[in-house]
Tab-separated table of C-alpha atoms and ligand atoms in Angstrom:
chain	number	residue	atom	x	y	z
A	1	UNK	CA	56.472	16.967	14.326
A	2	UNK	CA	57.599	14.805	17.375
A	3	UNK	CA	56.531	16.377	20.453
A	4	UNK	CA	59.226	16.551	23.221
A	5	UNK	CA	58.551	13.282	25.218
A	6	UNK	CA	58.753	11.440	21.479
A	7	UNK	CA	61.670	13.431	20.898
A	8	UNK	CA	63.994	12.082	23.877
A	9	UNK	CA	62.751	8.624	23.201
A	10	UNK	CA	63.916	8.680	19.544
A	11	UNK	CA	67.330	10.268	20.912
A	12	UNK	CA	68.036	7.687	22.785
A	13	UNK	CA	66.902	4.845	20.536
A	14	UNK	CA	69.561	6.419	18.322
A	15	UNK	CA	72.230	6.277	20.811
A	16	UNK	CA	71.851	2.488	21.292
A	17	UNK	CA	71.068	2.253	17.498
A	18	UNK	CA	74.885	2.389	17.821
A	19	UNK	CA	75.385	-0.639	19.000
A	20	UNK	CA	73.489	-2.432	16.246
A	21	UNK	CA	75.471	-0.601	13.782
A	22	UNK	CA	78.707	-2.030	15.595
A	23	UNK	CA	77.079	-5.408	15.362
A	24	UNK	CA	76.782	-5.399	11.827
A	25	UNK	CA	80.665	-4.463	11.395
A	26	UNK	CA	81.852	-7.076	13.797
A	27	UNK	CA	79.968	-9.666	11.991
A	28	UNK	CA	80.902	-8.525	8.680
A	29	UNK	CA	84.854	-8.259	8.974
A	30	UNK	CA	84.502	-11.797	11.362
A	31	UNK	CA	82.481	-13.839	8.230
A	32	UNK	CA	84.385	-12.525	5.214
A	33	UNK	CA	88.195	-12.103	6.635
A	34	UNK	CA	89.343	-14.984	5.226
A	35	UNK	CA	88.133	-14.254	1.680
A	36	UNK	CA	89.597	-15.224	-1.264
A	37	UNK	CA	90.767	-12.348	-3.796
A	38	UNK	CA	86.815	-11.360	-4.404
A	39	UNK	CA	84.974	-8.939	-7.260
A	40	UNK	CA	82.075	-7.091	-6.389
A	41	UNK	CA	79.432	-7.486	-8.791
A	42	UNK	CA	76.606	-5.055	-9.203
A	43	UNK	CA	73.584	-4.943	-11.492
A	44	UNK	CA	69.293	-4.801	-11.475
A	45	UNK	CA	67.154	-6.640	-8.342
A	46	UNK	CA	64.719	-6.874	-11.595
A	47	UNK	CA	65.883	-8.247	-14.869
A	48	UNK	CA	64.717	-11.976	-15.273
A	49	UNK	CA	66.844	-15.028	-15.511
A	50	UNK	CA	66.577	-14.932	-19.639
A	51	UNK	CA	67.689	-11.088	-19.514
A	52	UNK	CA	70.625	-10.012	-21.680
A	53	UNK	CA	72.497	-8.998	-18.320
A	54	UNK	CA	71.719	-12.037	-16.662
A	55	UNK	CA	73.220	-14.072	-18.900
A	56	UNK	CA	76.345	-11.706	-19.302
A	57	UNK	CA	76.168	-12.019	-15.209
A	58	UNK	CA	76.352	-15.785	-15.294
A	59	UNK	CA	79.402	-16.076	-17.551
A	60	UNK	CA	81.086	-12.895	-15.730
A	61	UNK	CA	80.480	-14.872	-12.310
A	62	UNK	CA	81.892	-18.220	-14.031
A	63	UNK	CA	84.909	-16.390	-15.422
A	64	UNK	CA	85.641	-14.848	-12.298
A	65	UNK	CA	85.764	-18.146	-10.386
A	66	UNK	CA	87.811	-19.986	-12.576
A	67	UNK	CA	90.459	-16.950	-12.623
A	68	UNK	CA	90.183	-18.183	-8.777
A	69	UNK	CA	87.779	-14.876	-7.706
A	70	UNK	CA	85.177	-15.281	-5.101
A	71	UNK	CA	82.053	-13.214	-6.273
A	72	UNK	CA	80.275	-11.099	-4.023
A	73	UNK	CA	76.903	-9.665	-4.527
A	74	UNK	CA	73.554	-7.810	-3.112
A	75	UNK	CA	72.589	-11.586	-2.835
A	76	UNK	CA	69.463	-10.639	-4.518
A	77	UNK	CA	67.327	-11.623	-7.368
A	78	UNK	CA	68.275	-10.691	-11.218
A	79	UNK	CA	71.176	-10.150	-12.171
A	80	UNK	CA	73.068	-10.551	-8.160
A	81	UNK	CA	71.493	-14.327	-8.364
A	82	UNK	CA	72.951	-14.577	-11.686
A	83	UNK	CA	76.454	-13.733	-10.908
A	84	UNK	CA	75.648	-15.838	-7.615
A	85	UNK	CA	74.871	-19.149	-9.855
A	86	UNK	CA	77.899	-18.559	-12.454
A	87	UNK	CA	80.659	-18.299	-9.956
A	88	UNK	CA	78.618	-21.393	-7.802
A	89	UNK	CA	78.203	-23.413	-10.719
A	90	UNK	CA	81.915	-23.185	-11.637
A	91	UNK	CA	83.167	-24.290	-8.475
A	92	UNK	CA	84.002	-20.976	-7.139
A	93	UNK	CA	83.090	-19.086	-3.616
A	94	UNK	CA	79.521	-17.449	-3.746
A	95	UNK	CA	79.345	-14.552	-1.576
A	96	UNK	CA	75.479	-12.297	-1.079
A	97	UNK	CA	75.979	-9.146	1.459
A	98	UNK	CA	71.968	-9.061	1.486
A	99	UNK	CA	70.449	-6.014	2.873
A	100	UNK	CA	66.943	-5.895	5.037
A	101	UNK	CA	64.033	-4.469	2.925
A	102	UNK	CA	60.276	-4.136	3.467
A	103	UNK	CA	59.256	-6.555	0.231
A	104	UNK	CA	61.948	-8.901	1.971
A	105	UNK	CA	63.117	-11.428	-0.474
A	106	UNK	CA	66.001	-13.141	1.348
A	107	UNK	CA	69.393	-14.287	-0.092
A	108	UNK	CA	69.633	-15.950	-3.382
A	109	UNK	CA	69.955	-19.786	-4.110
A	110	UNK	CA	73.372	-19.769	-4.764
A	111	UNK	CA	74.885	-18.089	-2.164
A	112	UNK	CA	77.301	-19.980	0.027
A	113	UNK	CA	78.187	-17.475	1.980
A	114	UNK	CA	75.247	-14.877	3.118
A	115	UNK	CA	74.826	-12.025	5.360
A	116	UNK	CA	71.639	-9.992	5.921
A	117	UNK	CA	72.329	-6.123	6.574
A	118	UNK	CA	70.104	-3.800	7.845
A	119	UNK	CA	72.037	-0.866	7.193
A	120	UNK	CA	73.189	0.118	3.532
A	121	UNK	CA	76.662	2.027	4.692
A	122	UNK	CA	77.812	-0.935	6.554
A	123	UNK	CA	76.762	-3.304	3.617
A	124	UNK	CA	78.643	-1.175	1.409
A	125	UNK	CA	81.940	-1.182	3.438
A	126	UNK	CA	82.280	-4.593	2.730
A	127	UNK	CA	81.630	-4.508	-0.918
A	128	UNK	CA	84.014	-2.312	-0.947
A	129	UNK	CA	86.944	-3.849	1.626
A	130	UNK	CA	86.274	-6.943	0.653
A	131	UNK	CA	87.135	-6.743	-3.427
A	132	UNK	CA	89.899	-6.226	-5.754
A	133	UNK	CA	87.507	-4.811	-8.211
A	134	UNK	CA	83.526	-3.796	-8.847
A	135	UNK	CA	81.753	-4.608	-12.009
A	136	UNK	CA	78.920	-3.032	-12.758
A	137	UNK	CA	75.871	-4.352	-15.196
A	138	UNK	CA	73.072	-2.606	-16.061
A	139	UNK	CA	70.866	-1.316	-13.184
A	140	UNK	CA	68.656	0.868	-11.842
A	141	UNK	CA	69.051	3.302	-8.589
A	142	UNK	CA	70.831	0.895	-6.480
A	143	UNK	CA	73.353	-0.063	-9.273
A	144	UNK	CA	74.329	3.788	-10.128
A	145	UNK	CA	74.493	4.555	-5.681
A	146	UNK	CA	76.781	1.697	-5.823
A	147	UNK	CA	78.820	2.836	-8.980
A	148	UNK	CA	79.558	6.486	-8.071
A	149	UNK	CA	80.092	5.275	-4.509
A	150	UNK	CA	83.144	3.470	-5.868
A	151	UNK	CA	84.640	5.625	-8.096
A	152	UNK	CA	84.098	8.713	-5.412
A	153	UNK	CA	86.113	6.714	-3.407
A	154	UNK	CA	88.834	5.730	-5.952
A	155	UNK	CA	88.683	9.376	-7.192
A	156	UNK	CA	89.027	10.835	-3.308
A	157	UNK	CA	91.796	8.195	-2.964
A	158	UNK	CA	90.203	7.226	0.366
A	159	UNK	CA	91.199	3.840	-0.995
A	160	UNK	CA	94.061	1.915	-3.243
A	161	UNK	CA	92.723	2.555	-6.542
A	162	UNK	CA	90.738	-0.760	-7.851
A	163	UNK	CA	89.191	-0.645	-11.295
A	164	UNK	CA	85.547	-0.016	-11.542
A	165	UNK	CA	84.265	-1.905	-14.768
A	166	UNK	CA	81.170	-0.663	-16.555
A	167	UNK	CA	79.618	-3.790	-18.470
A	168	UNK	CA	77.054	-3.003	-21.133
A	169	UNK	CA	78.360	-0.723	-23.795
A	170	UNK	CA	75.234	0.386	-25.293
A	171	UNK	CA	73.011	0.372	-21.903
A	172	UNK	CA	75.552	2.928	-19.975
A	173	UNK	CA	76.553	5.244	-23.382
A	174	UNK	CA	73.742	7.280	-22.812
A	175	UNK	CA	75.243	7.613	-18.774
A	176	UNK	CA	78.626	8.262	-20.314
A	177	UNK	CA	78.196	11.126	-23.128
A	178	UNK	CA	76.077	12.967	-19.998
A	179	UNK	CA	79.642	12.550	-17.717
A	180	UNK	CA	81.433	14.212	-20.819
A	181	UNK	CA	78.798	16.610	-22.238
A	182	UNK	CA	77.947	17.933	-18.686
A	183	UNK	CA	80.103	17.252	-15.899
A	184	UNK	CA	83.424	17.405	-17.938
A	185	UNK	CA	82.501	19.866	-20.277
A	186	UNK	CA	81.457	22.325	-16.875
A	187	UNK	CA	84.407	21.342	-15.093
A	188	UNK	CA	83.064	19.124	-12.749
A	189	UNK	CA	85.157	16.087	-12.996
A	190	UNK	CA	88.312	15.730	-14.857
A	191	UNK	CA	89.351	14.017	-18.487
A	192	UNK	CA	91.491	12.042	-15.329
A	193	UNK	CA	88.672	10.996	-13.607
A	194	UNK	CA	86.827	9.379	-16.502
A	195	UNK	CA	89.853	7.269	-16.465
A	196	UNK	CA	88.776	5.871	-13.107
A	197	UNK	CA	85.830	4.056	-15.311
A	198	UNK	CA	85.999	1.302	-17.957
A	199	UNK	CA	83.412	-0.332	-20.266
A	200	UNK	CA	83.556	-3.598	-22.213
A	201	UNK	CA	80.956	-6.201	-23.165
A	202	UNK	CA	83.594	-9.011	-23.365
A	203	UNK	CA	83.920	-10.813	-20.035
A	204	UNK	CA	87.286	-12.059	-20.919
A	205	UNK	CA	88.081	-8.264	-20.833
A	206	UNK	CA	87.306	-7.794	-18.217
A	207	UNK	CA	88.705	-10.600	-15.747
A	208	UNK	CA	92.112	-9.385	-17.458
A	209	UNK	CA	91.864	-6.196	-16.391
A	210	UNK	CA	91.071	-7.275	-13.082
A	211	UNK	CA	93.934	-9.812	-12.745
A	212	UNK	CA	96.582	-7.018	-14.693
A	213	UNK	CA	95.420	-4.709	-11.918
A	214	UNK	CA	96.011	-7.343	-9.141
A	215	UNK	CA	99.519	-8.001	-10.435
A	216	UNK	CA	100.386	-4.251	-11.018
A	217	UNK	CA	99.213	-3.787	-7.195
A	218	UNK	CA	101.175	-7.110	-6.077
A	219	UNK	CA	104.210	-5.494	-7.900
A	220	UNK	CA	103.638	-2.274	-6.545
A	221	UNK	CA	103.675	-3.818	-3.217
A	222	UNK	CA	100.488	-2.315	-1.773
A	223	UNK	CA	98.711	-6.044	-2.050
B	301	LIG	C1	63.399	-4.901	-6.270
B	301	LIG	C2	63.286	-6.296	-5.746
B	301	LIG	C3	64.063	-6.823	-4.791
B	301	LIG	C4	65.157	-6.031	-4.128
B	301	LIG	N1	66.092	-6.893	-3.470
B	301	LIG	C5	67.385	-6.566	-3.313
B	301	LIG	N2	68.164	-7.466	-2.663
B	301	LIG	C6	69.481	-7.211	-2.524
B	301	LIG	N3	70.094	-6.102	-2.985
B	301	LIG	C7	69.345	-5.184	-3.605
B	301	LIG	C8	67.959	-5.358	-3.783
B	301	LIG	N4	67.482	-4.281	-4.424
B	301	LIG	C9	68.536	-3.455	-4.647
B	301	LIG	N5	69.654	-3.996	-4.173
B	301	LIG	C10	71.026	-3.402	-4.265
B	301	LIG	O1	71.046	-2.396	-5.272
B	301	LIG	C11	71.491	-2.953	-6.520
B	301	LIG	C12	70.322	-3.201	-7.423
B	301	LIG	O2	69.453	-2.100	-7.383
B	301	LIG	P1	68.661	-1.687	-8.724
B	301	LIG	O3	67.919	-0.463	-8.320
B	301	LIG	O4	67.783	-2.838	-9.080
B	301	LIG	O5	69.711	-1.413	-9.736
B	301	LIG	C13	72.145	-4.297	-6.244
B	301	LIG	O6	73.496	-4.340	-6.706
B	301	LIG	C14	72.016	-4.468	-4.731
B	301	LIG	O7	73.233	-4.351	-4.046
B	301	LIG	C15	62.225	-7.134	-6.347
B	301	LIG	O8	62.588	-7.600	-7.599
């Protein structure tokens, strides 16, 4: 327990903690306003270079950045630097949000544009201002917090719906039967909300569903 002199020092590290959090918005929203149309791309800090998912990362990345997408990842290792190197090595924009950790790795090789982040929530808010859609490969802890952040906010409508892509049939089925089984089945989410989520293993697929959502939204007028 803090004693009571610890106590008011913490307090008021908080309160100028604040300021640092500020920072971190400021410098965000300044470095990535004038963003292409961007995809979020989301997937394990441990699979290796020769990984299924890192390959399916590369081409996704390349796809997206010859549909004229900038990619933006965790700008970490597996299958972020993977993404990273397909969108860099077909010409397009490379973008790594990294995020400050203990077992600091810095950003990727192929990020062109990088930011370090100390704080996840901030980090997040650009992943998620910054895209037209998130696609999500097989991950671990961080990949599902960033996956249900998404679709809570999609689902909350606390912003214009953008579709969340699962890629990886077989690797999120087991993740998907448990959403029905459970959650639906008990009335915790509805057959609308599983809507909110789609799953493919063809990249193609998926940059069309992106770009048919971009032009429905464009239509729509709300881009
Ligand atoms: C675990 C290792 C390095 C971690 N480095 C990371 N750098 C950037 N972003 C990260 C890192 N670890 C997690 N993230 C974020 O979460 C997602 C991946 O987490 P998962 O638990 O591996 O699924 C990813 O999308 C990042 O945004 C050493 O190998």
């Amino acid at each position: 327990m803090l004693d009571s002199h610890h106590r008011r020092e913490w307090k008021t590290k908080d309160a100028w903690r604040a300021l640092r959090i500020l920072s971190e918005f400021v410098e965000g929203f300044d470095t990535l306003a004038d963003l292409p149309p961007a995809v979020s791309v989301f997937g394990s800090a441990r699979s290796t270079p020769d990984s299924p998912e890192c390959e399916l990362a590369a081409d996704l990345g390349a796809a997206l950045a010859e549909a004229g997408y900038a990619v933006i990842t965790g700008g970490g290792p597996g299958v972020m630097e993977a993404a990273n190197r397909g969108a860099t090595e077909a010409g397009g924009m490379s973008v790594g949000l990294g995020i400050e950790l203990p077992f600091e790795q810095g950003l990727n090789d192929w990020v062109d544009v990088g930011i370090d982040f100390r704080y996840f929530f901030v980090r997040k808010t650009m992943f998620v201002k910054y895209a037209q859609a998130f696609v999500v490969l097989p991950g671990g802890f961080g990949t599902l917090d960033e996956l249900f952040e998404a679709i809570t906010l999609v689902q909350t409508k606390k912003v214009t719906r953008f579709p969340v892509i699962l890629m990886g049939v077989d690797y999120w089925a087991g993740l998907l039967d448990w959403i029905k089984t459970t959650l639906l089945k008990d009335g915790k989410v509805s057959e609308a909300d599983l809507e909110l989520l789609q799953v493919t293993d063809d990249v193609d697929e998926a940059v069309q569903i992106i770009v048919d959502a971009d032009a429905a939204l464009a239509e729509a007028g709300k881009r």
